[in-house]
XYZ file of C-alpha atoms in Angstrom:
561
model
C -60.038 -210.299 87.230
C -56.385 -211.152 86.378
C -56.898 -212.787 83.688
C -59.425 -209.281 82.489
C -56.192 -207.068 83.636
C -53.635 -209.140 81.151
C -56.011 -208.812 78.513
C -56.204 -204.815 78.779
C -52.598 -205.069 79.182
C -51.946 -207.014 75.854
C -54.739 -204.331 74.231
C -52.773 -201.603 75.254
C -49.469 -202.918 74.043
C -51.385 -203.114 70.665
C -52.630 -199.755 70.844
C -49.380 -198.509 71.624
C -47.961 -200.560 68.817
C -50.419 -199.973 66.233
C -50.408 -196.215 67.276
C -46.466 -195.855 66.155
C -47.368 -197.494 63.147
C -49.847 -195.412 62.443
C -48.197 -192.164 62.813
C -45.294 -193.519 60.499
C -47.574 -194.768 57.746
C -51.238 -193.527 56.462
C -51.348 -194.335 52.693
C -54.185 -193.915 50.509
C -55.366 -195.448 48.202
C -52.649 -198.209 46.954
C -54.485 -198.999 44.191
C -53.966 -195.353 42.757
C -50.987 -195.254 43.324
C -51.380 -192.393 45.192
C -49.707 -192.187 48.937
C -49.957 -189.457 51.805
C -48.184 -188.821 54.928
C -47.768 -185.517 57.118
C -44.104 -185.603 55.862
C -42.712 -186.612 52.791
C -38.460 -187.353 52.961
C -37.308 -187.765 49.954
C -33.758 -189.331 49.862
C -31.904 -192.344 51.386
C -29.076 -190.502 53.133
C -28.610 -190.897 56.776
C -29.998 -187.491 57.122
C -33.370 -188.689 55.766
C -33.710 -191.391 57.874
C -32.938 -189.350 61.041
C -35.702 -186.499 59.353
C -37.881 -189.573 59.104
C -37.677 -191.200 63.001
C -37.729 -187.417 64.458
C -40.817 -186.901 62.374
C -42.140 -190.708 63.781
C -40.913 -189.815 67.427
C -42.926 -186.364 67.482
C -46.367 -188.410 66.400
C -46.405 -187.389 62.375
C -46.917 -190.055 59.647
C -43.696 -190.274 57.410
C -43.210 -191.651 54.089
C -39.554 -192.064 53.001
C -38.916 -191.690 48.876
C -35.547 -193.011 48.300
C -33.927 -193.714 44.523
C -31.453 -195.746 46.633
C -31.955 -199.547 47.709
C -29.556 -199.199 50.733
C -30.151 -196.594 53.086
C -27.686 -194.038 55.146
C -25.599 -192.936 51.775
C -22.172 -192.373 52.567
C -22.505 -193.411 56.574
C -22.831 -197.133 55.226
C -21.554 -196.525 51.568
C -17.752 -196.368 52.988
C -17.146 -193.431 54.757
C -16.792 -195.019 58.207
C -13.481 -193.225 59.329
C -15.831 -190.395 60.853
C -14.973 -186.812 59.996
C -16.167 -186.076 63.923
C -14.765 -182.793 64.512
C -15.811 -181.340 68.257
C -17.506 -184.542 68.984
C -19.271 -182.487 71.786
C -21.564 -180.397 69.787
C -22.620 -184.044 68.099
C -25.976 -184.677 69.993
C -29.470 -185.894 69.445
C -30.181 -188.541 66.707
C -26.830 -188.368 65.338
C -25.288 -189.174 68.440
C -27.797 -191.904 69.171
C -26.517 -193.277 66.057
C -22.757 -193.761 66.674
C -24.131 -195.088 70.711
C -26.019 -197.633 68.299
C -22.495 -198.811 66.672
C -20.870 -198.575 69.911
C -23.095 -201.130 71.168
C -22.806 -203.144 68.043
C -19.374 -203.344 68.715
C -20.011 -204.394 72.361
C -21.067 -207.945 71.117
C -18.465 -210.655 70.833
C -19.657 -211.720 67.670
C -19.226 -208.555 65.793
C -15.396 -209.159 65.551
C -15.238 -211.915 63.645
C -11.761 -210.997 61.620
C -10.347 -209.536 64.406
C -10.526 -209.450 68.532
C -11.834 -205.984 69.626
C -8.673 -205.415 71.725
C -6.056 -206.165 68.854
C -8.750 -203.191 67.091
C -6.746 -200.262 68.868
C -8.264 -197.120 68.761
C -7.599 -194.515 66.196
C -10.370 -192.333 65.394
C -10.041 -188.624 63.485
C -9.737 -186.293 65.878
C -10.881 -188.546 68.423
C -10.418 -192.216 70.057
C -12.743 -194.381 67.798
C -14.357 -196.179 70.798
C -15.420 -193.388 73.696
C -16.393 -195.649 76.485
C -17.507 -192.564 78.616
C -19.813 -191.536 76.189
C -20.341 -195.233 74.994
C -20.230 -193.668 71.610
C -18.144 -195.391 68.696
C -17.074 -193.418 65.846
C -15.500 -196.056 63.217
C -17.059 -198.702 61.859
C -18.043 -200.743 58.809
C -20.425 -200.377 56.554
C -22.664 -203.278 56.775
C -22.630 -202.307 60.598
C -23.782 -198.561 60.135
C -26.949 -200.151 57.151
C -27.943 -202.264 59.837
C -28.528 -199.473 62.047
C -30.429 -197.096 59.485
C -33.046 -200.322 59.076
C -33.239 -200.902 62.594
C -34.143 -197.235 63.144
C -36.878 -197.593 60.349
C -38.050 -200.900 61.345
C -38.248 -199.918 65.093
C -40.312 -196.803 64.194
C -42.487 -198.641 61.567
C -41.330 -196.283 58.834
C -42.167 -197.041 54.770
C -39.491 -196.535 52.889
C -39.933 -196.683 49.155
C -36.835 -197.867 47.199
C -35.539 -197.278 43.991
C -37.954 -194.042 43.530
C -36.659 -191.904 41.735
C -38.329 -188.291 41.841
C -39.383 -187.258 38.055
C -37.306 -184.461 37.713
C -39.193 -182.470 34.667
C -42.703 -182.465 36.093
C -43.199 -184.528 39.265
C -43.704 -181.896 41.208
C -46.862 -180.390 41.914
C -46.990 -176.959 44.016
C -50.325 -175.051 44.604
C -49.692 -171.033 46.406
C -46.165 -171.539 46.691
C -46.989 -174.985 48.708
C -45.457 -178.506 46.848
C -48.827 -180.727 46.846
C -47.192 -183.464 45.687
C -44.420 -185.151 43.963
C -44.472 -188.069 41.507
C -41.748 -190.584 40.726
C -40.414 -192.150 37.411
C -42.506 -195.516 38.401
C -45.713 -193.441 38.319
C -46.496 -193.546 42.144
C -47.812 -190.382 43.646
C -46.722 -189.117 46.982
C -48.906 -185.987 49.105
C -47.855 -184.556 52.504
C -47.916 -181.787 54.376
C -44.103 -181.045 54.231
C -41.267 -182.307 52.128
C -37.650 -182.787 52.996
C -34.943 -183.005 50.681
C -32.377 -185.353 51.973
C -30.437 -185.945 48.376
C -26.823 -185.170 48.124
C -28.176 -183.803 44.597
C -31.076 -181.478 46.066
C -32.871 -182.561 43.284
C -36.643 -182.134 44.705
C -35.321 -178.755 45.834
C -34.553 -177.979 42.179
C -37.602 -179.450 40.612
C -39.652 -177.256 42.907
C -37.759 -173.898 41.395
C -35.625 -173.257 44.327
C -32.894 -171.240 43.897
C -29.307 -172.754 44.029
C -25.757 -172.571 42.941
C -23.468 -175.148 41.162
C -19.885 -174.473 41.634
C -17.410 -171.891 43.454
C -18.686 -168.035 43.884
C -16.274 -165.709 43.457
C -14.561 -164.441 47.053
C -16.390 -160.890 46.320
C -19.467 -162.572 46.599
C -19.938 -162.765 49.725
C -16.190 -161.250 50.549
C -14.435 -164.660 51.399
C -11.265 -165.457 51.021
C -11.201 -169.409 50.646
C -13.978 -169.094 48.135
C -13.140 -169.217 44.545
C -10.761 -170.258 42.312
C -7.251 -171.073 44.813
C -4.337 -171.373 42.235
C -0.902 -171.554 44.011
C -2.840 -172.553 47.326
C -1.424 -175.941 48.129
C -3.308 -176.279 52.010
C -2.668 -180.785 52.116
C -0.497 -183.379 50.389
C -2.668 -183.832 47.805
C -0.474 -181.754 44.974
C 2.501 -182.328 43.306
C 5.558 -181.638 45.591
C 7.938 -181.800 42.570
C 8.213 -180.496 38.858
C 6.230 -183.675 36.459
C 6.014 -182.964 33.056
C 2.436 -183.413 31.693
C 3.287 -184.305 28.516
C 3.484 -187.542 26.762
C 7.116 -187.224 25.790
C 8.401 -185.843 28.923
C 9.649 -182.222 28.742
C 7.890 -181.820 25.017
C 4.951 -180.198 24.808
C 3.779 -180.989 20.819
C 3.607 -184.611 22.314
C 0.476 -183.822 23.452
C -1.120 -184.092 27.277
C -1.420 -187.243 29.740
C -5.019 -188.563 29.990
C -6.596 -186.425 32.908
C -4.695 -182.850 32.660
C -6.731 -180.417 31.540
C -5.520 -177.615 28.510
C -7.591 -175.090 29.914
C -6.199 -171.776 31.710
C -7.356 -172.518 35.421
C -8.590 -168.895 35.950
C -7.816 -166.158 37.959
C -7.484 -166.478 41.651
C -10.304 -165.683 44.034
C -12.701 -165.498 40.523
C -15.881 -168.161 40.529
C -16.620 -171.329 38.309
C -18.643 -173.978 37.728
C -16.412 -176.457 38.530
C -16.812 -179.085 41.461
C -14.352 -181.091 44.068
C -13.685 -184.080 42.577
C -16.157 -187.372 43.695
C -14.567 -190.893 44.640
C -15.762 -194.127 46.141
C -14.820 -194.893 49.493
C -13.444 -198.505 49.343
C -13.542 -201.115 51.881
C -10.573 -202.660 51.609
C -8.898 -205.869 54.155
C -5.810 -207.261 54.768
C -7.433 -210.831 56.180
C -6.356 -213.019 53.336
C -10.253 -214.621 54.464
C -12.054 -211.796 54.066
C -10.245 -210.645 50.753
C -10.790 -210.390 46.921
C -8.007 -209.609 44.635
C -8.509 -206.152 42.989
C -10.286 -207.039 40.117
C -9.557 -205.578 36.312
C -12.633 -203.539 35.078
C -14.098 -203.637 31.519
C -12.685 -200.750 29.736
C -9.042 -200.689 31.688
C -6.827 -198.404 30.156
C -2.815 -198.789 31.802
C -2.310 -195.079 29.970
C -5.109 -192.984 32.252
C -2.185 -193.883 35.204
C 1.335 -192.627 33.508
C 1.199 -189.254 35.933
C 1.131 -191.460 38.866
C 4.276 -193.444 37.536
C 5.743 -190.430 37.224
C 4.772 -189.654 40.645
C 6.414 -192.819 42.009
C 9.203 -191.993 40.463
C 10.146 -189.132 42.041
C 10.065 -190.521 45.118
C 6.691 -189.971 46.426
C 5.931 -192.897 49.163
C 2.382 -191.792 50.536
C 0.162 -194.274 49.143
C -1.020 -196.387 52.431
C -1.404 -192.865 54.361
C -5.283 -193.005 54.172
C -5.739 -196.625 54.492
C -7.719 -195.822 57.636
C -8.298 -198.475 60.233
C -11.746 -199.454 60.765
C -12.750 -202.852 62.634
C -12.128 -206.478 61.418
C -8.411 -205.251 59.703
C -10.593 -203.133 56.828
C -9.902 -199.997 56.049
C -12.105 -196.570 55.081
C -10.265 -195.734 52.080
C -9.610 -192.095 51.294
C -7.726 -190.140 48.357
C -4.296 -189.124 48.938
C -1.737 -187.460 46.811
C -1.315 -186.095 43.873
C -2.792 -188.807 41.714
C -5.358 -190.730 43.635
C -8.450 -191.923 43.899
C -10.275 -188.779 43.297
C -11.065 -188.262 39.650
C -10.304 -184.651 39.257
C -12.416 -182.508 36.945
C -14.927 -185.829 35.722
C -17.882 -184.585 37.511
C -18.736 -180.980 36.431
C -22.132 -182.353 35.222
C -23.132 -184.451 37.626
C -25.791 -182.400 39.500
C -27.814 -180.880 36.472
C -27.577 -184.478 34.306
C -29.927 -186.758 33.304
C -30.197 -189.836 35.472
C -28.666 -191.614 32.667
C -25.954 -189.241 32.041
C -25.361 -189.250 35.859
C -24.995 -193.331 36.022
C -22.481 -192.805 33.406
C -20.211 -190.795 35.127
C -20.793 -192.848 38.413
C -19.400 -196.031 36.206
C -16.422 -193.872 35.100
C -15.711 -193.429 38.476
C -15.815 -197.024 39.277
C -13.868 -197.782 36.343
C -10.779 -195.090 36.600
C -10.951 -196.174 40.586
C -10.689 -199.970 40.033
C -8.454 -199.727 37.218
C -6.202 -197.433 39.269
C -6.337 -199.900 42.079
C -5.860 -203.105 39.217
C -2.673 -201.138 37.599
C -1.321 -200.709 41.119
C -0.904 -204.156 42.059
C -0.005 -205.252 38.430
C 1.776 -202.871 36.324
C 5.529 -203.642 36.624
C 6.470 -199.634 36.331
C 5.103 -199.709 39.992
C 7.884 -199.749 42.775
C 8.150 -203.445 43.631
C 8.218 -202.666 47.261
C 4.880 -200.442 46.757
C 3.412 -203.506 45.177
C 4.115 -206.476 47.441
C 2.337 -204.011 49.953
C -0.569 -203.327 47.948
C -1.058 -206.850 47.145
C -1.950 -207.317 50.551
C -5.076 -205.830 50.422
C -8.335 -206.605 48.145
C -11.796 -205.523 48.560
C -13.377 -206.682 51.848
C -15.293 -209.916 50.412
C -18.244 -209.660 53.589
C -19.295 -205.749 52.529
C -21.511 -204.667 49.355
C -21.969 -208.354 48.786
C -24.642 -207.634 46.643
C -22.120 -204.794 44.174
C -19.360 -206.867 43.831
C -18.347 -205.881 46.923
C -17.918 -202.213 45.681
C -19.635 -199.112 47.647
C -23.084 -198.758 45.935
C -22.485 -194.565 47.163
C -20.442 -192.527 45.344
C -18.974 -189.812 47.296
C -21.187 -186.622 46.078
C -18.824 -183.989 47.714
C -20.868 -180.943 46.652
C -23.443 -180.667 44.075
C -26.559 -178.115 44.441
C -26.189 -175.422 47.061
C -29.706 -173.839 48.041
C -29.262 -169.989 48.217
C -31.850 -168.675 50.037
C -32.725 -165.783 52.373
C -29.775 -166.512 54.715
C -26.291 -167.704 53.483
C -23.544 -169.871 55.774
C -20.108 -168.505 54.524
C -16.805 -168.572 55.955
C -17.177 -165.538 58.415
C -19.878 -167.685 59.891
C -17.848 -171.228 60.048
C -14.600 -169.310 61.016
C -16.616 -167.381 63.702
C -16.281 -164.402 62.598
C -20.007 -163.246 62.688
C -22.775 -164.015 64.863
C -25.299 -166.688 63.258
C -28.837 -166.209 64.071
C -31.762 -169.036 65.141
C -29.499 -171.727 65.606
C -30.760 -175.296 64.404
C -27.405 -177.348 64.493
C -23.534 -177.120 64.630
C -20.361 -177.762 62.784
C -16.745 -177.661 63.796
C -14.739 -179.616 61.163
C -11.863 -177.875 58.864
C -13.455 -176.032 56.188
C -12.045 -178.723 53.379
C -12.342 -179.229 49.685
C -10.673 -181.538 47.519
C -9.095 -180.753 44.051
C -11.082 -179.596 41.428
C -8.785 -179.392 38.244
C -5.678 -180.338 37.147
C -3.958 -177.890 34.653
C -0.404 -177.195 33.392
C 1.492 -174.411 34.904
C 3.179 -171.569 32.982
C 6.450 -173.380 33.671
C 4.971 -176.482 31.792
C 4.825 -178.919 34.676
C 1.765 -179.894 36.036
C -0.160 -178.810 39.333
C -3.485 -179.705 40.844
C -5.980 -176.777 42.159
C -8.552 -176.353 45.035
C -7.338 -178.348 47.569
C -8.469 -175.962 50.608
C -8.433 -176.964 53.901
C -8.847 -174.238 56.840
C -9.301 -175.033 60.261
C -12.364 -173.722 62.257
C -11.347 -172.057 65.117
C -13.891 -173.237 67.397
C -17.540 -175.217 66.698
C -20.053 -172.788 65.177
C -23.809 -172.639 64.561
C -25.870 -173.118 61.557
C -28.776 -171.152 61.562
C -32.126 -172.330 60.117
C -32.509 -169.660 57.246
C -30.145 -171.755 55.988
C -31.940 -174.995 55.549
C -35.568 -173.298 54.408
C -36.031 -171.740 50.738
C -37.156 -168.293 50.397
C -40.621 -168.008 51.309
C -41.997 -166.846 47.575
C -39.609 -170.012 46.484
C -41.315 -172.169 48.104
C -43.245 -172.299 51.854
C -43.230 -176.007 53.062
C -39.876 -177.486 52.042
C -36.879 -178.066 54.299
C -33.219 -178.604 52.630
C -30.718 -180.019 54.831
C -28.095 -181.732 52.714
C -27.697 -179.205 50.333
C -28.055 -175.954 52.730
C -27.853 -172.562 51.750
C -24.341 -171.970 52.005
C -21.109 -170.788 49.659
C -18.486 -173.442 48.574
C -15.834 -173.232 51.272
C -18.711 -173.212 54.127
C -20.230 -176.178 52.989
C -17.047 -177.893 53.269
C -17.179 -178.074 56.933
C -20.937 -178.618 56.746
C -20.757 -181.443 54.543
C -20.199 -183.727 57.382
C -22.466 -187.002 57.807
C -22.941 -186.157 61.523
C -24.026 -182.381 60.376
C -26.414 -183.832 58.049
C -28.200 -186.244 60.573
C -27.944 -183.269 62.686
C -30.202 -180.903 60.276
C -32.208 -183.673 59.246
C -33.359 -184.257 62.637
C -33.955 -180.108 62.905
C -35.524 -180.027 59.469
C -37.820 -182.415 60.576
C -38.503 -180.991 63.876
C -39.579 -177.678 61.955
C -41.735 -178.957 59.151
C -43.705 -180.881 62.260
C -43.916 -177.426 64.445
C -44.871 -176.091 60.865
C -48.036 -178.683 60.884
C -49.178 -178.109 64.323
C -49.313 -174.581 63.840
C -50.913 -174.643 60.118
C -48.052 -171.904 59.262
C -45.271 -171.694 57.045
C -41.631 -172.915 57.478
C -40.530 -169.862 56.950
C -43.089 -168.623 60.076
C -42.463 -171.355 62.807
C -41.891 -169.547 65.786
C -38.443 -170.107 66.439
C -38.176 -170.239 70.395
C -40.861 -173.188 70.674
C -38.497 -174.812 67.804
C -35.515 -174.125 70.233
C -37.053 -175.684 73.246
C -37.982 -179.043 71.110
C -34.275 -179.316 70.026
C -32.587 -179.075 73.018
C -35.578 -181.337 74.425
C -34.358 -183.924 71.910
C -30.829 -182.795 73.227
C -29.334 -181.250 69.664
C -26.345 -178.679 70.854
C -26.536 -175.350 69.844
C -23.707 -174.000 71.596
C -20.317 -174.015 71.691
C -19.018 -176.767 74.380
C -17.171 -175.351 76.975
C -14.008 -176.585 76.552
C -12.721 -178.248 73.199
C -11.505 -182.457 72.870
């Protein structure tokens, strides 16, 4: 008899096993080519993989489609220095996720370049380690990857890597319902319900969703941050004193410095199709262990860096401002300044280009950034105090091992905007108007980084479009903003790339936000299943009581931290 009970016991485990697995992954047909789920996530962001494990957790099959190889995009590409905000209104997956670092970071053998009390505790906005909430906020990257695969391992998930979605006709949609969507290497993917995770919204496009590239004009939607912001300098990223542009200083006929544009910048408050400039987040240490030299790229030119002489010249001392501390004496490094590590006005293309035309402004970006990191420590026009500094630091030899130990993200600030039924603008961040059907919240500044750099009418030179405008208090983001309009398109959820105008999305455009909607997106398209309806038609009470069962916040905290 007890040897009959451990058997049942060791059955059931199975079952239960077995059973998770199941309602992660049901492909058909391999041999085809051909695989099905309930849900189909396209993208390898961290909002994808908490769309996937909410979509595991509530008893659907998932299928992940990700053109990355390394999963959580800019949560383990870099950006570790979290951009919390109100780390209150942080909840469900998300939060789970930075409780997963913190107890990373609870093992001894996690510090290996550093003890965790010489660590300290700077976080933005808030202590990096919250022993309270036994959250943790900073960390490195390899630390935040290996919780995105535990979370898909754990939850028997199939990712797909290096998929990339065939852009031109991949996408098959039957009554305003995508059927399917096919990828470059010819595989074949059916579900019920898609999710766009991409920081490109690229399945969103190839299924004819409407979207915006670029800045609206403030009458748009009658915003004031919106638009074109000349004469708005908001941070320290602009140029605090007159620099000529010019090759021969004060002449104009000389000709322009690499990277200044010609063009008039436009009128104030009018739109464009111009884009926050895109960096890599480097990983840099100070551990003379745990540290390569800065290396010199192919294609180096010293001449693309003559502003930023110019810049040290005049006094400016800011470099090592956003060296941010993460553990192990690494940084999260972040642009600052004038001339930085932001490559203003070499991305305008990105989101409509050709994969190929894409990867060849990502390697631009690598090159300007590691050359402008190379000419830094070398070039003997740079303050020799400035240098000795810099010389300290390398790239952190133990992360992106397998890129040369560069971030394999780039930082995709903005590309595609969904605009659908519903809009997030400023009067909604800056709570100034009610937002209906709540699905998430935000509460960091509403922030974008330059976007061009153009020559003044007094002939020195001046960056543009560095906004940042603090939100009064956390606010809501309602779910027309993540769904399409319903003739658009009736079974497609778009968290990363919400409907929203420019200067909204830059407090939305927050990792935590993203995991945030993914986990609501995903929550929807399954309510969306059970009830054979639309995503445009799930009833939105029962979706309320499921979030706040899964404990997302979806109101404003009490009190502020």
């Amino acid at each position: 008899m007890r040897e009959l009970t451990k058997q049942i016991g060791i059955l059931c485990l199975l079952l239960n096993f077995w059973s998770c697995v199941g309602s992660s992954i049901r492909t058909a047909n391999d041999a085809t080519g051909t695989y099905q789920a309930d849900l189909i996530v396209y993208g390898g962001t961290s909002a994808a993989i908490t769309s996937a494990v909410q979509a595991a957790r509530m008893g659907k099959s998932v299928l992940v489609v990700s053109p990355d190889t390394h999963l959580g995009g800019l949560s383990s590409g870099g950006l570790g220095f979290t951009d919390t905000g109100n780390k209150q209104v942080i909840g469900g997956l998300a939060r789970e996720f930075y409780h997963r670092i913190y107890l990373h970071y609870q093992k001894n053998d996690s510090w290996h370049w550093q003890k965790k009390e010489e660590y300290g505790n700077k976080g933005q906005g808030t202590p990096a380690i919250d022993g309270a909430e036994r959250t943790m906020w900073i960390f490195e990257p390899h630390a935040a990857e290996s919780v995105f695969e535990d979370l898909v391992k754990e939850h028997g998930i199939k990712v797909f890597r290096d998929e990339w979605l065939n852009r031109e006709n991949g996408v098959k949609k039957e009554n305003g319902r995508i059927t399917s969507i096919k990828t470059l290497s010819g595989k074949t993917f059916r579900g019920k319900m898609f999710i766009d995770a991409t920081y490109e919204g690229d399945l969103m496009a190839a299924a004819k969703v409407s979207y915006h590239v670029g800045r609206e004009a403030n009458s748009v939607y009658g915003e004031t941050w919106n638009g074109i912001q000349v004469g708005v300098l908001h941070h320290g990223h602009h140029f605090k004193t007159d620099i000529s542009p010019y090759k021969i200083i004060g002449d104009p006929t000389s000709g322009l410095l690499p990277l200044i544009s010609a063009d008039n910048p436009g009128v104030k408050g009018a739109g464009d199709k111009k884009l926050q400039a895109y960096c890599f987040r480097m990983c840099l240490s100070n551990n003379p262990d745990n540290r390569v030299a800065f290396p010199r790229p192919e294609g180096y030119d010293p001449k693309q860096y003559e502003l930023l002489v110019r810049v040290f010249d005049a006094g400016w001392n800011e470099l090592f401002n956003k060296y941010d501390p993460i553990p192990n004496r690494k940084t999260d490094t972040n642009n600052h300044g004038p001339v930085s590590t932001d490559y203003i006005g070499m991305n305008y293309d990105y989101p409509e280009a050709s994969y190929e035309r894409r990867q060849e402004i990502v390697k631009a970006h690598e090159t300007y950034q590691k050359g402008l990191m190379y000419f830094m420590a070398n070039d003997p026009r740079i303050p020799a105090k400035v240098q000795q500094e810099l010389r300290q630091w390398g790239l952190a030899k133990d992360e992106f091992k397998n890129n040369g130990n560069w971030p394999h993200q780039i930082y995709v600030r903005e590309a595609r905007r969904m605009i659908s039924d519903y809009v997030m603008t400023e009067h909604e961040t800056l709570s100034k108007r009610p937002v209906p059907q709540p699905v998430g919240m935000g509460s960091y500044t509403l922030d974008s980084h330059n976007i061009q750099r153009y020559v003044k009418p007094d002939g020195f030179v001046q960056n543009e479009g560095d906004i940042g405008v603090g939100a009064p208090m956390p606010y809501q983001i309602g779910y027309g903003a993540i769904i399409p309009k319903k003739e658009e398109c009736q079974n497609l959820l778009v968290p990363v790339c919400p409907s929203s105008s420019h200067i909204a999305f830059g407090s939305i455009r927050m990792e935590p936000v993203f995991m945030i909607l993914g986990q609501s997106a995903a929550t929807a398209a399954v309510q969306a299943i059970d009830r054979g309806v639309s995503v445009q038609d799930v009833d939105y009470e029962q979706l309320k009581v499921q979030l706040l069962k899964d404990n997302q916040k979806l109101n404003a905290p009490a009190s502020k931290l």
